[in-house]
Amino acid sequence: MSVSDDEQTVSSGDRNRHRKLAVAGATGLVVVAGVGAVLLTNSDDTTALPRLDAAPPIVVPTSEPTSAAAPSLTAAVAVPSAAVASADSASSRTTKSATPTTPAVDQGTVRKEIETARAKAAREGHPLQRPITAPPPAVLKNADSLVEETRDLPDGGTMRIVSARYDLSRQREMLLAADEGKPAGGARCTQNIRFAQGAKPTMRPNMLLCWRITEDRSVVVLSVSRGADPAQTRTLNALDTTWDRLG
């Protein structure tokens, strides 16, 4: 092959390459133009897909806000505790200040004052009198049978009736009897009354104590009138009625 033939061959190859590039470029322009046409067409089409806006950026919190919030939370919790402690302290101070202080009492001085008062009362005719006390009670079979009743008398006095299904000797109103009484019907009565242990018995015209007592049944009646001799008949009638009721 001659040099001229080679040049023709090279020129022919170059032309072929240029033709391919031109076709490719034209095709690219057509494609780009097509896409532009599609975009232009969609911009006027009312049925276009909804626009998707860009989502807001997601902010990932760092560790600094958490560490910064911790002191404020601790402070928020600590403030009520301090307030409660302050309130408790104030309440304690108020309670202590409101509590009156009692001065110490000398027991020897108190006892001396009591003895002086007793001696003075005795000199004036009012010696110390201790109440009459009953002996320690024995074991009773019918301890819950005790009944006490109080009635008003026509003259303004009172009548007290005590009954039980056991022996009332040396119990309750029977401690007032200063003697064994006198027989009256099926009972015994007295007006000789003693109000305090060791005191001198005294006849009480306005009082009448009557009783009937056995081992398993007792009735005691104390009548107190206002300035008049209590009716013995009325007292004994109340005693007999209560006795019969005990059976």
mmCIF file of C-alpha atoms in Angstrom:
data_model
loop_
_atom_site.group_PDB
_atom_site.id
_atom_site.type_symbol
_atom_site.label_atom_id
_atom_site.label_comp_id
_atom_site.label_asym_id
_atom_site.label_seq_id
_atom_site.Cartn_x
_atom_site.Cartn_y
_atom_site.Cartn_z
ATOM 1 C CA MET A 1 0.000 0.000 0.000
ATOM 2 C CA SER A 2 1.349 3.448 -0.892
ATOM 3 C CA VAL A 3 1.558 6.452 1.379
ATOM 4 C CA SER A 4 -1.335 8.052 -0.390
ATOM 5 C CA ASP A 5 -3.438 4.966 0.218
ATOM 6 C CA ASP A 6 -2.596 5.116 3.914
ATOM 7 C CA GLU A 7 -3.587 8.756 4.124
ATOM 8 C CA GLN A 8 -6.886 7.965 2.471
ATOM 9 C CA THR A 9 -7.485 5.148 4.884
ATOM 10 C CA VAL A 10 -6.725 7.381 7.901
ATOM 11 C CA SER A 11 -8.895 10.146 6.530
ATOM 12 C CA SER A 12 -11.724 7.705 6.012
ATOM 13 C CA GLY A 13 -11.396 6.430 9.608
ATOM 14 C CA ASP A 14 -11.371 9.919 10.992
ATOM 15 C CA ARG A 15 -14.501 10.759 9.098
ATOM 16 C CA ASN A 16 -16.256 7.706 10.466
ATOM 17 C CA ARG A 17 -15.323 8.651 14.028
ATOM 18 C CA HIS A 18 -16.493 12.218 13.547
ATOM 19 C CA ARG A 19 -19.787 10.937 12.106
ATOM 20 C CA LYS A 20 -20.375 8.702 15.158
ATOM 21 C CA LEU A 21 -19.614 11.525 17.543
ATOM 22 C CA ALA A 22 -22.001 13.802 15.718
ATOM 23 C CA VAL A 23 -24.763 11.199 15.853
ATOM 24 C CA ALA A 24 -24.133 10.608 19.555
ATOM 25 C CA GLY A 25 -24.202 14.331 20.220
ATOM 26 C CA ALA A 26 -27.432 14.735 18.334
ATOM 27 C CA THR A 27 -28.957 11.836 20.210
ATOM 28 C CA GLY A 28 -27.896 13.388 23.495
ATOM 29 C CA LEU A 29 -29.488 16.657 22.515
ATOM 30 C CA VAL A 30 -32.670 14.857 21.614
ATOM 31 C CA VAL A 31 -32.698 13.093 24.977
ATOM 32 C CA VAL A 32 -32.047 16.322 26.857
ATOM 33 C CA ALA A 33 -34.682 18.063 24.813
ATOM 34 C CA GLY A 34 -37.101 15.229 25.564
ATOM 35 C CA VAL A 35 -36.503 15.512 29.284
ATOM 36 C CA GLY A 36 -36.982 19.256 29.058
ATOM 37 C CA ALA A 37 -40.191 18.719 27.176
ATOM 38 C CA VAL A 38 -41.397 16.302 29.812
ATOM 39 C CA LEU A 39 -40.512 18.767 32.580
ATOM 40 C CA LEU A 40 -42.239 21.589 30.748
ATOM 41 C CA THR A 41 -45.270 19.415 30.154
ATOM 42 C CA ASN A 42 -45.446 18.355 33.846
ATOM 43 C CA SER A 43 -45.179 21.958 34.979
ATOM 44 C CA ASP A 44 -48.464 22.703 33.206
ATOM 45 C CA ASP A 45 -50.173 19.384 33.965
ATOM 46 C CA THR A 46 -52.757 19.631 36.743
ATOM 47 C CA THR A 47 -52.473 15.943 37.516
ATOM 48 C CA ALA A 48 -48.797 16.161 38.422
ATOM 49 C CA LEU A 49 -47.603 14.200 41.454
ATOM 50 C CA PRO A 50 -47.647 16.100 44.734
ATOM 51 C CA ARG A 51 -44.498 17.975 45.523
ATOM 52 C CA LEU A 52 -42.356 16.373 48.158
ATOM 53 C CA ASP A 53 -40.828 19.093 50.259
ATOM 54 C CA ALA A 54 -37.557 18.444 51.843
ATOM 55 C CA ALA A 55 -37.945 17.001 55.382
ATOM 56 C CA PRO A 56 -36.627 19.191 58.171
ATOM 57 C CA PRO A 57 -33.227 18.160 59.370
ATOM 58 C CA ILE A 58 -33.182 15.757 62.311
ATOM 59 C CA VAL A 59 -31.222 17.272 65.122
ATOM 60 C CA VAL A 60 -29.614 14.675 67.339
ATOM 61 C CA PRO A 61 -29.171 16.093 70.836
ATOM 62 C CA THR A 62 -25.734 15.906 72.182
ATOM 63 C CA SER A 63 -24.801 14.895 75.702
ATOM 64 C CA GLU A 64 -24.381 18.519 76.795
ATOM 65 C CA PRO A 65 -28.132 19.358 77.304
ATOM 66 C CA THR A 66 -28.574 16.191 79.384
ATOM 67 C CA SER A 67 -25.664 17.024 81.582
ATOM 68 C CA ALA A 68 -26.876 20.609 81.843
ATOM 69 C CA ALA A 69 -30.402 19.502 82.804
ATOM 70 C CA ALA A 70 -29.169 17.245 85.562
ATOM 71 C CA PRO A 71 -28.091 20.055 87.897
ATOM 72 C CA SER A 72 -31.426 21.858 87.429
ATOM 73 C CA LEU A 73 -33.354 18.648 88.238
ATOM 74 C CA THR A 74 -31.263 18.115 91.332
ATOM 75 C CA ALA A 75 -31.881 21.672 92.390
ATOM 76 C CA ALA A 76 -35.624 21.296 91.803
ATOM 77 C CA VAL A 77 -35.707 18.232 94.019
ATOM 78 C CA ALA A 78 -33.491 19.733 96.669
ATOM 79 C CA VAL A 79 -35.566 22.892 97.097
ATOM 80 C CA PRO A 80 -38.725 21.126 98.452
ATOM 81 C CA SER A 81 -36.559 19.053 100.796
ATOM 82 C CA ALA A 82 -34.974 22.191 102.150
ATOM 83 C CA ALA A 83 -38.412 23.783 102.479
ATOM 84 C CA VAL A 84 -39.762 20.767 104.384
ATOM 85 C CA ALA A 85 -36.757 20.732 106.676
ATOM 86 C CA SER A 86 -37.226 24.445 107.310
ATOM 87 C CA ALA A 87 -40.941 23.936 108.034
ATOM 88 C CA ASP A 88 -40.183 21.070 110.430
ATOM 89 C CA SER A 89 -37.618 23.178 112.214
ATOM 90 C CA ALA A 90 -40.088 26.073 112.520
ATOM 91 C CA SER A 91 -42.792 23.710 113.797
ATOM 92 C CA SER A 92 -40.379 22.274 116.349
ATOM 93 C CA ARG A 93 -39.491 25.746 117.558
ATOM 94 C CA THR A 94 -43.189 26.661 117.787
ATOM 95 C CA THR A 95 -44.001 23.503 119.758
ATOM 96 C CA LYS A 96 -41.151 24.046 122.162
ATOM 97 C CA SER A 97 -42.068 27.669 122.732
ATOM 98 C CA ALA A 98 -45.765 26.804 123.208
ATOM 99 C CA THR A 99 -45.041 24.165 125.863
ATOM 100 C CA PRO A 100 -45.117 25.787 129.298
ATOM 101 C CA THR A 101 -42.287 24.943 131.591
ATOM 102 C CA THR A 102 -43.282 23.563 134.976
ATOM 103 C CA PRO A 103 -40.983 24.424 137.827
ATOM 104 C CA ALA A 104 -39.665 21.561 139.899
ATOM 105 C CA VAL A 105 -41.805 20.778 142.950
ATOM 106 C CA ASP A 106 -40.207 20.037 146.284
ATOM 107 C CA GLN A 107 -42.030 16.965 147.606
ATOM 108 C CA GLY A 108 -40.933 17.739 151.149
ATOM 109 C CA THR A 109 -42.511 21.199 150.991
ATOM 110 C CA VAL A 110 -45.777 19.788 149.609
ATOM 111 C CA ARG A 111 -45.983 17.141 152.342
ATOM 112 C CA LYS A 112 -45.351 19.763 155.014
ATOM 113 C CA GLU A 113 -48.150 21.957 153.658
ATOM 114 C CA ILE A 114 -50.570 18.995 153.686
ATOM 115 C CA GLU A 115 -49.723 18.109 157.284
ATOM 116 C CA THR A 116 -50.185 21.738 158.341
ATOM 117 C CA ALA A 117 -53.615 21.878 156.689
ATOM 118 C CA ARG A 118 -54.690 18.622 158.361
ATOM 119 C CA ALA A 119 -53.582 19.829 161.779
ATOM 120 C CA LYS A 120 -55.489 23.077 161.363
ATOM 121 C CA ALA A 121 -58.658 21.219 160.297
ATOM 122 C CA ALA A 122 -58.372 18.908 163.315
ATOM 123 C CA ARG A 123 -58.067 21.871 165.689
ATOM 124 C CA GLU A 124 -61.232 23.324 164.180
ATOM 125 C CA GLY A 125 -63.170 20.095 164.738
ATOM 126 C CA HIS A 126 -62.762 18.589 161.272
ATOM 127 C CA PRO A 127 -60.265 15.748 161.591
ATOM 128 C CA LEU A 128 -59.135 13.781 158.562
ATOM 129 C CA GLN A 129 -61.626 11.066 157.635
ATOM 130 C CA ARG A 130 -60.813 8.245 155.272
ATOM 131 C CA PRO A 131 -63.528 6.538 153.217
ATOM 132 C CA ILE A 132 -64.877 3.183 154.245
ATOM 133 C CA THR A 133 -63.425 0.465 152.075
ATOM 134 C CA ALA A 134 -64.801 -2.989 151.485
ATOM 135 C CA PRO A 135 -62.663 -6.078 152.016
ATOM 136 C CA PRO A 136 -61.208 -7.770 148.951
ATOM 137 C CA PRO A 137 -64.107 -9.385 147.103
ATOM 138 C CA ALA A 138 -64.335 -13.134 147.026
ATOM 139 C CA VAL A 139 -64.991 -15.117 143.894
ATOM 140 C CA LEU A 140 -68.711 -14.738 143.158
ATOM 141 C CA LYS A 141 -70.867 -17.115 141.185
ATOM 142 C CA ASN A 142 -73.372 -14.431 140.119
ATOM 143 C CA ALA A 143 -71.254 -11.294 139.984
ATOM 144 C CA ASP A 144 -73.251 -9.928 137.049
ATOM 145 C CA SER A 145 -76.556 -10.105 138.948
ATOM 146 C CA LEU A 146 -76.021 -6.801 140.796
ATOM 147 C CA VAL A 147 -78.825 -4.288 140.115
ATOM 148 C CA GLU A 148 -79.061 -0.720 141.429
ATOM 149 C CA GLU A 149 -82.220 1.397 141.234
ATOM 150 C CA THR A 150 -82.892 4.959 142.430
ATOM 151 C CA ARG A 151 -86.379 6.317 143.048
ATOM 152 C CA ASP A 152 -87.610 9.811 143.912
ATOM 153 C CA LEU A 153 -89.660 10.194 147.107
ATOM 154 C CA PRO A 154 -92.742 12.454 147.393
ATOM 155 C CA ASP A 155 -91.012 14.812 149.848
ATOM 156 C CA GLY A 156 -88.081 15.362 147.463
ATOM 157 C CA GLY A 157 -85.883 12.664 148.972
ATOM 158 C CA THR A 158 -84.481 9.582 147.288
ATOM 159 C CA MET A 159 -84.561 5.824 147.738
ATOM 160 C CA ARG A 160 -81.739 3.609 146.539
ATOM 161 C CA ILE A 161 -82.360 -0.120 146.090
ATOM 162 C CA VAL A 162 -79.456 -2.521 145.575
ATOM 163 C CA SER A 163 -80.039 -6.221 144.911
ATOM 164 C CA ALA A 164 -77.887 -9.182 143.930
ATOM 165 C CA ARG A 165 -77.902 -12.967 143.869
ATOM 166 C CA TYR A 166 -75.022 -13.153 146.356
ATOM 167 C CA ASP A 167 -74.092 -11.903 149.841
ATOM 168 C CA LEU A 168 -73.825 -8.095 150.041
ATOM 169 C CA SER A 169 -72.554 -8.043 153.626
ATOM 170 C CA ARG A 170 -69.820 -5.435 154.068
ATOM 171 C CA GLN A 171 -70.357 -4.269 150.485
ATOM 172 C CA ARG A 172 -71.618 -0.982 149.043
ATOM 173 C CA GLU A 173 -74.367 0.646 151.176
ATOM 174 C CA MET A 174 -73.929 -1.927 153.938
ATOM 175 C CA LEU A 175 -70.624 -0.216 154.789
ATOM 176 C CA LEU A 176 -72.706 2.696 156.156
ATOM 177 C CA ALA A 177 -74.350 0.565 158.857
ATOM 178 C CA ALA A 178 -72.694 1.275 162.218
ATOM 179 C CA ASP A 179 -74.549 -1.535 164.003
ATOM 180 C CA GLU A 180 -76.460 -4.738 163.326
ATOM 181 C CA GLY A 181 -79.767 -2.925 163.051
ATOM 182 C CA LYS A 182 -83.116 -3.716 164.597
ATOM 183 C CA PRO A 183 -85.556 -6.335 163.314
ATOM 184 C CA ALA A 184 -88.313 -4.913 161.123
ATOM 185 C CA GLY A 185 -90.576 -7.483 159.515
ATOM 186 C CA GLY A 186 -88.332 -9.935 157.713
ATOM 187 C CA ALA A 187 -85.498 -7.391 157.505
ATOM 188 C CA ARG A 188 -83.257 -5.288 159.717
ATOM 189 C CA CYS A 189 -83.061 -1.470 159.785
ATOM 190 C CA THR A 190 -80.821 1.189 161.340
ATOM 191 C CA GLN A 191 -80.353 4.955 161.420
ATOM 192 C CA ASN A 192 -76.945 4.706 163.032
ATOM 193 C CA ILE A 193 -74.741 5.718 160.104
ATOM 194 C CA ARG A 194 -70.974 5.975 159.709
ATOM 195 C CA PHE A 195 -69.599 7.795 156.641
ATOM 196 C CA ALA A 196 -65.831 7.443 157.124
ATOM 197 C CA GLN A 197 -63.370 4.822 158.268
ATOM 198 C CA GLY A 198 -62.782 5.208 162.004
ATOM 199 C CA ALA A 199 -65.332 8.028 162.290
ATOM 200 C CA LYS A 200 -67.781 8.134 165.176
ATOM 201 C CA PRO A 201 -71.222 6.749 164.173
ATOM 202 C CA THR A 202 -74.065 9.251 164.201
ATOM 203 C CA MET A 203 -77.818 8.801 164.343
ATOM 204 C CA ARG A 204 -79.335 10.250 161.185
ATOM 205 C CA PRO A 205 -83.065 10.994 161.660
ATOM 206 C CA ASN A 206 -83.579 11.664 157.954
ATOM 207 C CA MET A 207 -81.914 8.389 156.844
ATOM 208 C CA LEU A 208 -83.054 4.781 157.087
ATOM 209 C CA LEU A 209 -81.032 1.766 156.000
ATOM 210 C CA CYS A 210 -82.815 -1.603 155.751
ATOM 211 C CA TRP A 211 -81.564 -4.945 154.442
ATOM 212 C CA ARG A 212 -82.231 -8.630 154.049
ATOM 213 C CA ILE A 213 -79.227 -10.749 153.217
ATOM 214 C CA THR A 214 -78.593 -14.445 152.674
ATOM 215 C CA GLU A 215 -75.766 -16.337 151.046
ATOM 216 C CA ASP A 216 -77.391 -16.353 147.597
ATOM 217 C CA ARG A 217 -79.767 -13.381 147.722
ATOM 218 C CA SER A 218 -79.488 -9.805 149.060
ATOM 219 C CA VAL A 219 -81.577 -6.608 149.016
ATOM 220 C CA VAL A 220 -80.427 -3.324 150.608
ATOM 221 C CA VAL A 221 -82.601 -0.169 150.657
ATOM 222 C CA LEU A 222 -81.375 3.289 151.727
ATOM 223 C CA SER A 223 -84.018 6.015 152.098
ATOM 224 C CA VAL A 224 -83.057 9.684 152.554
ATOM 225 C CA SER A 225 -85.800 12.234 153.239
ATOM 226 C CA ARG A 226 -85.642 16.034 153.256
ATOM 227 C CA GLY A 227 -86.015 17.069 156.879
ATOM 228 C CA ALA A 228 -88.558 14.402 157.845
ATOM 229 C CA ASP A 229 -88.316 10.894 159.228
ATOM 230 C CA PRO A 230 -88.298 8.491 156.253
ATOM 231 C CA ALA A 231 -91.307 6.200 156.180
ATOM 232 C CA GLN A 232 -90.200 2.756 157.316
ATOM 233 C CA THR A 233 -93.265 1.103 155.776
ATOM 234 C CA ARG A 234 -92.491 2.445 152.300
ATOM 235 C CA THR A 235 -88.873 1.339 152.612
ATOM 236 C CA LEU A 236 -89.822 -2.189 153.706
ATOM 237 C CA ASN A 237 -92.412 -2.518 150.937
ATOM 238 C CA ALA A 238 -89.764 -1.729 148.318
ATOM 239 C CA LEU A 239 -87.430 -4.250 149.946
ATOM 240 C CA ASP A 240 -90.041 -7.042 149.964
ATOM 241 C CA THR A 241 -91.023 -6.425 146.326
ATOM 242 C CA THR A 242 -87.421 -6.608 145.153
ATOM 243 C CA TRP A 243 -86.769 -9.700 147.260
ATOM 244 C CA ASP A 244 -89.673 -11.559 145.720
ATOM 245 C CA ARG A 245 -88.475 -10.604 142.244
ATOM 246 C CA LEU A 246 -85.116 -12.257 142.894
ATOM 247 C CA GLY A 247 -87.039 -15.495 143.554
#
